[in-house]
CSV table of C-alpha atoms in Angstrom, one decimal:
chain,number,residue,atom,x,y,z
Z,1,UNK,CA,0.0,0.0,0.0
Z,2,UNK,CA,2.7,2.2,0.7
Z,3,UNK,CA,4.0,1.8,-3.0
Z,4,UNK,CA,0.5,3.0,-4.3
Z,5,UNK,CA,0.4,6.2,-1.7
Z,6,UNK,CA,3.8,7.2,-2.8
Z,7,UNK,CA,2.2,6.8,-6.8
Z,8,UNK,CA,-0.7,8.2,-5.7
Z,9,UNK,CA,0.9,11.5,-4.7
Z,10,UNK,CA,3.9,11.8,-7.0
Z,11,UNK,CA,3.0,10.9,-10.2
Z,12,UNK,CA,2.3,14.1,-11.4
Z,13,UNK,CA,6.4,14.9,-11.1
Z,14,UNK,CA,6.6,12.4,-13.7
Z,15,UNK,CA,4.8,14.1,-16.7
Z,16,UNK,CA,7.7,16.8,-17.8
Z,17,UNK,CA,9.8,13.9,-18.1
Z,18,UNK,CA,6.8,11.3,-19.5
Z,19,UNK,CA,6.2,14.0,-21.6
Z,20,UNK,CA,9.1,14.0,-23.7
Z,21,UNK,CA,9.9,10.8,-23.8
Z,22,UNK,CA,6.7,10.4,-25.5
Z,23,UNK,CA,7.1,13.2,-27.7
Z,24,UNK,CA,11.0,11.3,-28.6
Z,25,UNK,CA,9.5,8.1,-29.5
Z,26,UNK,CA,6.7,9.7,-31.4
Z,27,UNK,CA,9.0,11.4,-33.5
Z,28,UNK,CA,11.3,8.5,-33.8
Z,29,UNK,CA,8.4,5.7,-34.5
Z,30,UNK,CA,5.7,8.3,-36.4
Z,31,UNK,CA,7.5,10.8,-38.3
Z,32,UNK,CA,7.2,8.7,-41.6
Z,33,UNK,CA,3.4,8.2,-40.6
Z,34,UNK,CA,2.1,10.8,-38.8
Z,35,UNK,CA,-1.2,10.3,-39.4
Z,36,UNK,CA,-1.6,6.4,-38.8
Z,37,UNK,CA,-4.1,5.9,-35.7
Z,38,UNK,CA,-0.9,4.6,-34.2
Z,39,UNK,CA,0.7,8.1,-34.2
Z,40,UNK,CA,-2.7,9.8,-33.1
Z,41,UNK,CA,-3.4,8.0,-30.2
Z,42,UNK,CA,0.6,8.3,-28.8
Z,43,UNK,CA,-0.1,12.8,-29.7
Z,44,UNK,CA,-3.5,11.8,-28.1
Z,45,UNK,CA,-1.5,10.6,-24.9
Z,46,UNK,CA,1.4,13.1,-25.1
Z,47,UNK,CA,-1.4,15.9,-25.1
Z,48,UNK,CA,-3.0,14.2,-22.4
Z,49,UNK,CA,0.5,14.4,-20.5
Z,50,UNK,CA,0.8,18.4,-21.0
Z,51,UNK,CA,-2.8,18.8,-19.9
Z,52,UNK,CA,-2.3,16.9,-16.6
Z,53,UNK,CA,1.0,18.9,-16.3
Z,54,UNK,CA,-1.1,21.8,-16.7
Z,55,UNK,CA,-4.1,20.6,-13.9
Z,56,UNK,CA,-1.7,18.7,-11.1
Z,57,UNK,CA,1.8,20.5,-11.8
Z,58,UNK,CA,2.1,23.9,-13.7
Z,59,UNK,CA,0.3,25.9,-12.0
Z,60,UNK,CA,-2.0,23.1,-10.8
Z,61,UNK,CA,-4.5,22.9,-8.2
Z,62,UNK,CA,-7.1,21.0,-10.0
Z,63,UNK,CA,-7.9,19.1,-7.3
Z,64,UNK,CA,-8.5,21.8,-4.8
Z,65,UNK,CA,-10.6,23.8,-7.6
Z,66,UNK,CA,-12.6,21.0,-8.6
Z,67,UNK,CA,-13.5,20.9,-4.7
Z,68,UNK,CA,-13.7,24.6,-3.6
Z,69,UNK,CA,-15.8,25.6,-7.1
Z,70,UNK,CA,-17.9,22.9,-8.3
Z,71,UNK,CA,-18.3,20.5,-5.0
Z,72,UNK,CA,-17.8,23.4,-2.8
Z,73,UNK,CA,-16.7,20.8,0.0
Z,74,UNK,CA,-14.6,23.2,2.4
Z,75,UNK,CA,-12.1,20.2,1.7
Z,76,UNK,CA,-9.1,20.4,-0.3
Z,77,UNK,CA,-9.2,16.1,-0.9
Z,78,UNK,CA,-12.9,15.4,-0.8
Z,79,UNK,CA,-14.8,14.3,-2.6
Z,80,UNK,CA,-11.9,14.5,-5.6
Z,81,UNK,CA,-9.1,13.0,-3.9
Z,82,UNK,CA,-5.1,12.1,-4.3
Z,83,UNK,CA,-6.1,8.3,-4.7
Z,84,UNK,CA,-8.8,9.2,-7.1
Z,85,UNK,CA,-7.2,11.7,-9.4
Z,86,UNK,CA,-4.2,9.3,-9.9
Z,87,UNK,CA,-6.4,6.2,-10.5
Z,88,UNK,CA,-8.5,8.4,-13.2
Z,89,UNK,CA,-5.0,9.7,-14.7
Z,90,UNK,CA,-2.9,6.5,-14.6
Z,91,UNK,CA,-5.4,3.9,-14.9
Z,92,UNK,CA,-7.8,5.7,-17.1
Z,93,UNK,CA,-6.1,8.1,-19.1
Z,94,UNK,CA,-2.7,6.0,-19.7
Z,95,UNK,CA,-3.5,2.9,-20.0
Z,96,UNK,CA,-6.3,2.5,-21.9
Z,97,UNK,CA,-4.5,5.3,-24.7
Z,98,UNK,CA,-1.0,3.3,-24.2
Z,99,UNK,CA,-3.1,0.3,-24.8
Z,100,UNK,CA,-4.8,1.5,-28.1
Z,101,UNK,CA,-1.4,2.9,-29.2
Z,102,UNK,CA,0.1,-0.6,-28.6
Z,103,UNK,CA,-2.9,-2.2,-30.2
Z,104,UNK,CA,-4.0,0.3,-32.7
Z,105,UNK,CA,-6.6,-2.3,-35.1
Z,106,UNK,CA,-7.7,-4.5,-31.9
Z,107,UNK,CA,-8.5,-1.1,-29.6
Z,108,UNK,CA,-9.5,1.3,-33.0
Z,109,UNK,CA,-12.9,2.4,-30.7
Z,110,UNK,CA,-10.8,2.7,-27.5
Z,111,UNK,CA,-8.6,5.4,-29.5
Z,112,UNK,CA,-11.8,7.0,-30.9
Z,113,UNK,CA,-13.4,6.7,-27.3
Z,114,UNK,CA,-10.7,8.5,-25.7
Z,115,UNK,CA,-11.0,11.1,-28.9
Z,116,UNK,CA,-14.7,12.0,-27.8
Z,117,UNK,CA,-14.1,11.7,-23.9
Z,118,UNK,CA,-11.2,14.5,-24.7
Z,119,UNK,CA,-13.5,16.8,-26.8
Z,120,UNK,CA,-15.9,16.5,-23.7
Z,121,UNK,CA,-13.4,17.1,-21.1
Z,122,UNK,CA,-11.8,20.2,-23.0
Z,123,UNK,CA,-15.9,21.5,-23.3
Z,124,UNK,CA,-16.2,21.2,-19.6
Z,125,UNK,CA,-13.1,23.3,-18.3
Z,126,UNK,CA,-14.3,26.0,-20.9
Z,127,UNK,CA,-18.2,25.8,-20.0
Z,128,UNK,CA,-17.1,25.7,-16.2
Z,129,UNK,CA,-14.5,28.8,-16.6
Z,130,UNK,CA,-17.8,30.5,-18.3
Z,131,UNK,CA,-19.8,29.8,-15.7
Z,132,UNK,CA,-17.8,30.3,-13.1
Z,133,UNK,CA,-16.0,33.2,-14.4
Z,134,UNK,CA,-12.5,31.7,-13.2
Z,135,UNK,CA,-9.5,29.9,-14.5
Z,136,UNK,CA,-10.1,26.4,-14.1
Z,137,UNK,CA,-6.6,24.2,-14.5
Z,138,UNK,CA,-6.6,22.9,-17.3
Z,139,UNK,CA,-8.4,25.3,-19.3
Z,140,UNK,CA,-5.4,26.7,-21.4
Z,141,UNK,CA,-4.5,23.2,-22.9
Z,142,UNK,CA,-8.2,22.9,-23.6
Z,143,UNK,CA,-8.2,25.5,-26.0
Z,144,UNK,CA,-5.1,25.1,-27.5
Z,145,UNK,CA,-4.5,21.3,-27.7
Z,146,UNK,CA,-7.9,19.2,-27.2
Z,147,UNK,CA,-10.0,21.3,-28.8
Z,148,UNK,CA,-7.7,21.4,-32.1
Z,149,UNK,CA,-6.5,17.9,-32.0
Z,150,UNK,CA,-10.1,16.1,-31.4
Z,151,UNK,CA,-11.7,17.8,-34.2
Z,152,UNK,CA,-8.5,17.4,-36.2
Z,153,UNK,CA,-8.9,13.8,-35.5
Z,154,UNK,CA,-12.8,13.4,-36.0
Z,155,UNK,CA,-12.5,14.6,-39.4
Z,156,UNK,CA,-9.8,12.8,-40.2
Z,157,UNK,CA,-11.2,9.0,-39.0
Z,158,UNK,CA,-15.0,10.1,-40.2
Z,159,UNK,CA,-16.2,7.6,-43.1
């Protein structure tokens, strides 16, 4: 257990580092075919990476927002807590993307999934900046990255 709460808390010091590695290997692996669904769902994962930096590193606090504006809690780890936020980032963010990058025709849909789920996460920090009238984390790399890549993607994969 010790091993997870360590993971649990730290894993977020990882992503500079994750982050270009991934963006390495992509260039090394993809740059003959960067458009195969190979390549999109490792930029789908790298972008992932620099949005998480964004929310849980640089400048962070997405935790505490998501808790103070939209749960107003009074508590900084509840209900969105360390456990939780690592278990959503790790095991369903990386894994299932590492897994469709790995397995590109057996896990097509999981790729495509994880396209739509990241259209609807980038509309939620923008419709709860609006509403709230406050810098969510997460927001910038919403705009500039999710935004741009899903619907890059959608129209590249529609029939």
């Amino acid at each position: 257990m010790r091993l997870l709460s360590c993971i649990a808390a730290n894993w977020q010091k990882a992503l500079p580092y994750l982050s270009v590695l991934a963006i390495l290997a992509w260039i090394v692996f993809f740059r003959s075919a960067p458009l195969s669904e190979r390549a999109l769902w490792l930029g789908l994962l790298i972008i992932y990476m620099l949005h998480q930096i964004e929310e849980h590193l640089w400048p962070g606090g997405f935790r505490q927002f998501t808790n103070a504006h939209v749960f107003k809690s009074g508590n900084d780890n509840w209900p969105v807590d360390i456990g939780g936020v690592a278990l959503i980032n790790i095991g369903f963010v990386w894994l299932p993307v590492s897994l469709a990058v790995l397995y590109p025709e057996a896990l097509r849909w999981v790729g495509l999934g994880w396209i739509g789920l990241t259209l609807i996460n980038a509309l939620t920090h923008i419709v709860s900046t609006i509403r709230l009238r406050i810098y969510n984390p997460g927001l910038i790399t919403s705009i500039v990255l999710f935004l741009p890549f899903t619907f890059f993607v959608l129209a590249l994969e529609a029939p």
